[in-house]
Amino acid sequence: MSSKATVLGVGIATLDLINEVEVYPVEDAEVRALAQRRVRGGNVTNSLSLLAQLGHRCAWVGTLADDAASGLIREDLAHRGIDAAAATCVAGAVTPTSYITLSRTTGSRTIVHYRDLPELDFQAFARVPLDGLAWVHFEGRNPAETRRMIRRVRDERPAAGLSLELEKARPGMDALLDGPQLLLAGRAYAQAVGFSDPGPFLEDLIERTSAELCVVAWGERGASYLVRGDVTRQIPAHRPEQVVDTLGAGDCFNAAVIDGLLRGLATDDAVARAVGLAGFKCGRQGLDGLVEAACREGFLTGV
Ligand code: ADP
Ligand code: FRU
């Protein structure tokens, strides 16, 4: 497959209000933020911003409100060359907002997310052109509608890569497991469905999906993956000198796995490269300029 593939991401775009604090506060405390950032966030749009840095042509489809914050989202996506022409605008809605406390001591991020914006439905997705797409990446949300979207991609672009992020356990999510070739799960999802270790989680998941590859990211423990018919393998985390900012590490990881597979890397190499880039990310603030910095520091090659 081409390394300059066209990737479509289906999921959310948010406004992230990030307060950096010295240490994470206790309940009912009053603390002063040391710095504040107001940026576009959202799992799939974060992943697309990385895929764009990795050289792919990217497009996003999801819903947007018609308030001032949605202007910031549109401008940010345009600035990154991510085509948002197919997004649906919902009149009178409010941009989903994440209130994020980032600890300078640990680099951990605590997210309080508020949303009151309808999810993308199949009717809107049915109008999105799929020609020329090499990969479609979905967030695992709104299962009844997303299931139909996955089916459409499978029917109309059978050769395209198809991945699904499993971040939160939501009712009806199992309906999404038939169709994708790659599942990208998070630790929170694994724990919510009853597993405290990656191995048993992946062995259970692969039995319930058509995917040939299941991956689970596990924070500072790195990531594990299972290719159908093989055994679970684990890649330890790449630990940066100092963990500065873990916000979006999972989104970066997902993007790098997709990028590696699009480049035709072997699974081991694709996952190892993604663990490396996500760890490198944790040592830096934000996602901007990440790939350039990783290349400059000899951390990433062949981009
Ligand atoms: P999310 O951002 O969705 O919570 P994770 O915390 O699982 O995702 O992080 C995704 C990947 O980022 C992990 O698999 C790991 O490779 C890397 N990572 C996350 N936190 C750290 C950390 N503290 N040190 C090194 N690597 C990390
Ligand atoms: C980070 C992130 C933030 C967003 C939140 C949504 O992974 O995508 O940018 O606000 O998660 O759950």
Coordinates of C-alpha atoms and ligand atoms in Angstrom, one line a residue:
M1 CA 0.0 0.0 0.0
S2 CA 1.1 3.6 -0.6
S3 CA 2.8 5.4 2.3
K4 CA 0.9 8.5 1.1
A5 CA -2.5 6.8 1.5
T6 CA -5.8 8.6 2.0
V7 CA -7.1 8.0 5.5
L8 CA -10.6 8.8 6.7
G9 CA -11.2 9.2 10.4
V10 CA -14.7 8.9 11.8
G11 CA -15.2 10.2 15.4
I12 CA -15.1 13.2 17.6
A13 CA -13.6 16.7 17.6
T14 CA -13.5 18.5 20.9
L15 CA -12.4 21.7 22.5
D16 CA -9.7 20.9 25.1
L17 CA -9.1 23.4 27.9
I18 CA -5.9 22.3 29.5
N19 CA -4.8 23.6 32.9
E20 CA -1.2 22.7 33.9
V21 CA -0.8 22.4 37.6
E22 CA 2.2 21.6 39.8
V23 CA 0.5 18.6 41.4
Y24 CA -3.0 17.1 40.9
P25 CA -5.3 18.8 43.5
V26 CA -7.2 17.1 46.2
E27 CA -11.0 17.4 46.1
D28 CA -12.4 20.8 47.2
A29 CA -9.0 22.4 46.9
E30 CA -8.4 25.8 45.2
V31 CA -5.2 25.8 43.1
R32 CA -3.7 28.1 40.5
A33 CA -2.9 26.8 37.1
L34 CA 0.7 27.5 35.9
A35 CA -0.3 27.6 32.3
Q36 CA -3.4 27.2 30.2
R37 CA -3.9 26.0 26.6
R38 CA -7.1 25.9 24.5
V39 CA -6.7 23.5 21.6
R40 CA -8.7 21.2 19.4
G41 CA -8.8 17.6 20.7
G42 CA -10.8 14.4 20.2
N43 CA -9.4 10.9 19.7
V44 CA -9.9 10.5 16.0
T45 CA -8.9 14.0 15.1
N46 CA -5.8 13.7 17.3
S47 CA -4.9 10.5 15.4
L48 CA -5.5 12.2 12.1
S49 CA -3.2 15.1 13.1
L50 CA -0.4 12.5 13.6
L51 CA -1.2 10.6 10.4
A52 CA -1.0 14.0 8.5
Q53 CA 2.4 14.6 10.1
L54 CA 3.4 11.1 9.0
G55 CA 2.6 12.2 5.4
H56 CA -0.9 10.8 4.8
R57 CA -3.7 12.7 3.1
C58 CA -6.4 12.8 5.8
A59 CA -10.1 13.5 6.0
W60 CA -12.4 13.7 9.0
V61 CA -16.1 13.1 9.3
G62 CA -18.1 13.7 12.5
T63 CA -20.5 16.3 13.9
L64 CA -19.8 19.9 14.8
A65 CA -21.8 22.5 16.7
D66 CA -22.4 25.9 15.2
D67 CA -20.9 27.9 18.1
A68 CA -17.7 29.9 18.3
A69 CA -15.6 26.9 19.5
S70 CA -16.4 24.9 16.4
G71 CA -14.7 27.7 14.4
L72 CA -11.5 26.9 16.3
I73 CA -11.9 23.2 15.4
R74 CA -12.5 23.9 11.7
E75 CA -9.5 26.3 11.6
D76 CA -7.2 23.8 13.4
L77 CA -8.2 20.9 11.0
A78 CA -7.7 23.2 7.9
H79 CA -4.3 24.3 9.2
R80 CA -3.2 20.7 9.5
G81 CA -4.6 19.9 6.0
I82 CA -7.3 17.6 7.3
D83 CA -10.3 17.8 5.0
A84 CA -13.4 18.4 7.1
A85 CA -15.8 19.1 4.2
A86 CA -18.0 16.1 5.0
A87 CA -18.6 17.0 8.6
T88 CA -22.2 17.6 9.7
C89 CA -23.1 20.9 11.4
V90 CA -25.8 20.7 14.1
A91 CA -27.6 24.0 14.6
G92 CA -28.0 25.1 18.2
A93 CA -25.6 22.5 19.6
V94 CA -22.6 23.0 21.9
T95 CA -19.1 22.0 21.1
P96 CA -18.0 19.0 23.3
T97 CA -15.5 20.3 25.8
S98 CA -12.9 18.5 27.9
Y99 CA -11.7 20.2 31.0
I100 CA -8.2 18.7 31.5
T101 CA -5.9 19.0 34.5
L102 CA -2.3 18.1 33.5
S103 CA 0.1 17.5 36.4
R104 CA 3.6 18.8 35.9
T105 CA 4.8 16.4 38.5
T106 CA 3.7 13.2 36.9
G107 CA 2.6 14.2 33.3
S108 CA -0.8 12.6 34.0
R109 CA -3.9 14.0 32.5
T110 CA -7.3 14.0 34.2
I111 CA -10.2 14.6 31.8
V112 CA -13.7 15.8 32.6
H113 CA -15.6 15.7 29.3
Y114 CA -18.9 17.4 28.7
R115 CA -20.9 16.7 25.5
D116 CA -24.3 17.7 24.3
L117 CA -23.9 17.2 20.6
P118 CA -25.6 14.5 18.6
E119 CA -23.4 11.7 17.3
L120 CA -22.8 11.2 13.6
D121 CA -25.6 9.0 12.1
F122 CA -25.5 6.6 9.2
Q123 CA -27.6 8.9 7.0
A124 CA -24.8 11.5 7.1
F125 CA -22.1 9.0 6.6
A126 CA -23.8 7.5 3.6
R127 CA -23.1 10.8 1.8
V128 CA -19.4 10.7 2.4
P129 CA -17.5 9.6 -0.7
L130 CA -15.3 6.6 -0.1
D131 CA -13.4 6.6 -3.4
G132 CA -9.7 6.4 -3.2
L133 CA -9.6 5.6 0.5
A134 CA -6.8 3.3 1.6
W135 CA -7.9 3.2 5.3
V136 CA -10.9 4.1 7.4
H137 CA -10.5 4.4 11.2
F138 CA -13.6 4.5 13.5
E139 CA -14.0 5.4 17.1
G140 CA -16.1 2.8 18.9
R141 CA -19.1 4.9 19.7
N142 CA -22.8 5.0 18.8
P143 CA -22.8 1.3 17.9
A144 CA -26.2 1.0 16.1
E145 CA -25.1 3.7 13.5
T146 CA -21.4 2.9 13.4
R147 CA -22.2 -0.7 12.7
R148 CA -23.9 0.3 9.4
M149 CA -21.0 2.6 8.6
I150 CA -18.5 -0.2 9.0
R151 CA -20.7 -2.4 6.8
R152 CA -20.8 0.3 4.1
V153 CA -17.0 0.5 4.0
R154 CA -16.6 -3.2 3.9
D155 CA -19.1 -3.5 1.0
E156 CA -17.9 -0.5 -1.0
R157 CA -14.1 -0.5 -0.3
P158 CA -13.4 -4.2 0.6
A159 CA -9.6 -3.6 0.0
A160 CA -9.3 -0.7 2.4
G161 CA -7.8 -1.1 5.8
L162 CA -10.5 -0.8 8.5
S163 CA -9.7 -0.1 12.2
L164 CA -11.8 0.4 15.3
E165 CA -10.8 2.1 18.5
L166 CA -12.2 0.5 21.7
E167 CA -11.7 3.1 24.3
K168 CA -14.8 2.9 26.5
A169 CA -17.1 0.0 27.0
R170 CA -20.5 1.1 25.7
P171 CA -23.7 -1.0 25.4
G172 CA -23.9 -2.7 22.0
M173 CA -20.2 -2.3 21.2
D174 CA -19.8 -6.0 20.3
A175 CA -21.9 -5.3 17.2
L176 CA -18.8 -3.4 15.9
L177 CA -16.4 -6.2 16.1
D178 CA -17.4 -7.8 12.8
G179 CA -15.8 -5.9 9.9
P180 CA -12.6 -4.3 11.1
Q181 CA -9.3 -6.0 10.5
L182 CA -7.6 -4.1 13.3
L183 CA -8.9 -3.5 16.8
L184 CA -7.1 -0.8 18.9
A185 CA -8.2 -1.2 22.5
G186 CA -7.3 0.8 25.6
R187 CA -6.7 -0.4 29.1
A188 CA -9.9 1.3 30.4
Y189 CA -11.9 -0.7 27.9
A190 CA -10.1 -4.0 28.9
Q191 CA -10.7 -3.3 32.5
A192 CA -14.4 -2.3 32.0
V193 CA -15.0 -5.7 30.3
G194 CA -13.4 -7.5 33.2
F195 CA -9.7 -8.0 32.5
S196 CA -6.8 -6.8 34.5
D197 CA -4.1 -8.2 32.2
P198 CA -3.6 -7.7 28.4
G199 CA -3.0 -11.4 27.5
P200 CA -6.4 -12.8 28.7
F201 CA -8.1 -9.7 27.4
L202 CA -6.7 -10.1 23.9
E203 CA -7.4 -13.9 23.8
D204 CA -11.0 -13.2 24.7
L205 CA -11.3 -10.3 22.2
I206 CA -9.9 -12.2 19.2
E207 CA -12.6 -14.9 19.7
R208 CA -15.3 -12.3 19.4
T209 CA -14.1 -10.4 16.3
S210 CA -13.3 -10.9 12.6
A211 CA -10.1 -8.8 13.1
E212 CA -6.8 -10.5 12.4
L213 CA -4.9 -8.2 14.7
C214 CA -6.0 -7.0 18.2
V215 CA -3.8 -4.5 20.1
V216 CA -4.2 -3.1 23.6
A217 CA -2.3 0.0 24.8
W218 CA -1.5 -0.2 28.6
G219 CA 0.0 3.2 29.6
E220 CA 3.4 2.9 31.2
R221 CA 3.3 -0.9 30.6
G222 CA 3.6 -0.3 26.9
A223 CA 1.3 -2.4 24.6
S224 CA 0.4 -6.0 23.8
Y225 CA -0.9 -7.5 20.6
L226 CA -2.3 -10.7 19.2
V227 CA -2.3 -11.9 15.6
R228 CA -4.9 -14.5 15.0
G229 CA -3.4 -18.0 15.4
D230 CA -0.4 -16.7 17.3
V231 CA 0.4 -15.9 20.9
T232 CA 0.1 -12.6 22.7
R233 CA 3.3 -10.5 22.5
Q234 CA 4.2 -7.5 24.6
I235 CA 6.3 -4.4 23.8
P236 CA 7.5 -2.6 26.9
A237 CA 7.0 1.2 27.0
H238 CA 9.6 3.5 25.8
R239 CA 10.2 5.7 28.9
P240 CA 11.1 9.3 28.1
E241 CA 13.6 11.1 30.4
Q242 CA 10.7 12.9 32.0
V243 CA 7.0 12.2 31.5
V244 CA 5.7 15.7 30.7
D245 CA 2.3 15.2 29.0
T246 CA 0.4 11.9 28.5
L247 CA -2.6 13.6 26.9
G248 CA -3.3 12.0 23.5
A249 CA -0.7 9.3 23.9
G250 CA -3.2 6.6 23.0
D251 CA -4.4 8.6 19.9
C252 CA -0.7 8.9 18.8
F253 CA -0.2 5.2 19.4
N254 CA -3.2 4.3 17.3
A255 CA -2.1 6.6 14.5
A256 CA 1.4 5.1 14.5
V257 CA 0.0 1.5 14.3
I258 CA -2.1 2.4 11.3
D259 CA 0.8 4.2 9.7
G260 CA 3.1 1.3 10.2
L261 CA 0.6 -1.1 8.6
L262 CA 0.0 1.2 5.7
R263 CA 3.7 1.3 5.1
G264 CA 3.7 -2.5 5.0
L265 CA 5.7 -3.0 8.2
A266 CA 5.6 -6.3 9.9
T267 CA 3.2 -6.3 12.9
D268 CA 6.0 -6.5 15.5
D269 CA 7.7 -3.5 13.9
A270 CA 4.5 -1.5 13.5
V271 CA 3.5 -1.9 17.2
A272 CA 7.1 -1.4 18.4
R273 CA 7.4 1.8 16.4
A274 CA 4.0 3.0 17.8
V275 CA 5.1 2.3 21.4
G276 CA 8.3 4.2 20.7
L277 CA 6.5 7.2 19.2
A278 CA 3.8 7.3 22.0
G279 CA 6.6 7.2 24.6
F280 CA 8.5 9.9 22.8
K281 CA 5.2 11.9 22.8
C282 CA 4.9 11.6 26.6
G283 CA 8.2 13.4 27.0
R284 CA 6.9 16.4 25.1
Q285 CA 4.0 18.8 25.4
G286 CA 1.1 18.4 22.9
L287 CA 1.1 16.7 19.5
D288 CA 2.4 19.5 17.4
G289 CA 5.6 19.0 15.5
L290 CA 6.0 15.5 17.1
V291 CA 7.0 13.6 14.0
E292 CA 9.5 16.3 12.9
A293 CA 11.1 16.2 16.4
A294 CA 11.1 12.4 16.4
C295 CA 12.9 12.4 13.0
R296 CA 15.3 15.1 14.1
E297 CA 16.3 13.2 17.2
G298 CA 16.8 10.0 15.1
F299 CA 13.9 8.4 16.8
L300 CA 11.8 7.8 13.7
T301 CA 13.1 7.0 10.2
G302 CA 11.7 6.5 6.8
V303 CA 8.9 9.1 7.0
Ligands
ADP1 P1 -4.5 6.8 26.5 O1 -3.9 8.1 26.1 O2 -5.6 6.4 25.6 O3 -4.9 6.8 28.0 P2 -2.3 5.0 27.1 O4 -2.1 5.7 28.4 O5 -2.5 3.5 27.2 O6 -3.4 5.7 26.2 O7 -1.0 5.3 26.2 C1 -0.8 4.8 24.9 C2 0.6 4.4 24.7 O8 1.5 5.5 25.1 C3 1.0 3.2 25.6 O9 0.8 2.0 25.0 C4 2.5 3.5 25.9 O10 3.3 2.9 24.8 C5 2.6 5.0 25.8 N1 2.6 5.6 27.1 C6 1.6 6.0 27.8 N2 1.9 6.5 29.1 C7 3.3 6.3 29.1 C8 4.3 6.6 30.1 N3 4.0 7.1 31.3 N4 5.6 6.3 29.8 C9 5.9 5.8 28.6 N5 5.0 5.5 27.6 C10 3.7 5.8 27.9
FRU2 C1 -7.3 12.6 24.4 C2 -8.7 13.1 23.9 C3 -8.8 14.6 24.2 C4 -10.3 14.7 24.2 C5 -10.7 13.5 25.0 C6 -12.0 12.9 24.5 O1 -7.2 11.2 24.1 O2 -8.9 12.8 22.6 O3 -8.2 15.4 23.2 O4 -10.8 15.8 24.9 O5 -9.7 12.5 24.8 O6 -12.4 11.7 25.2

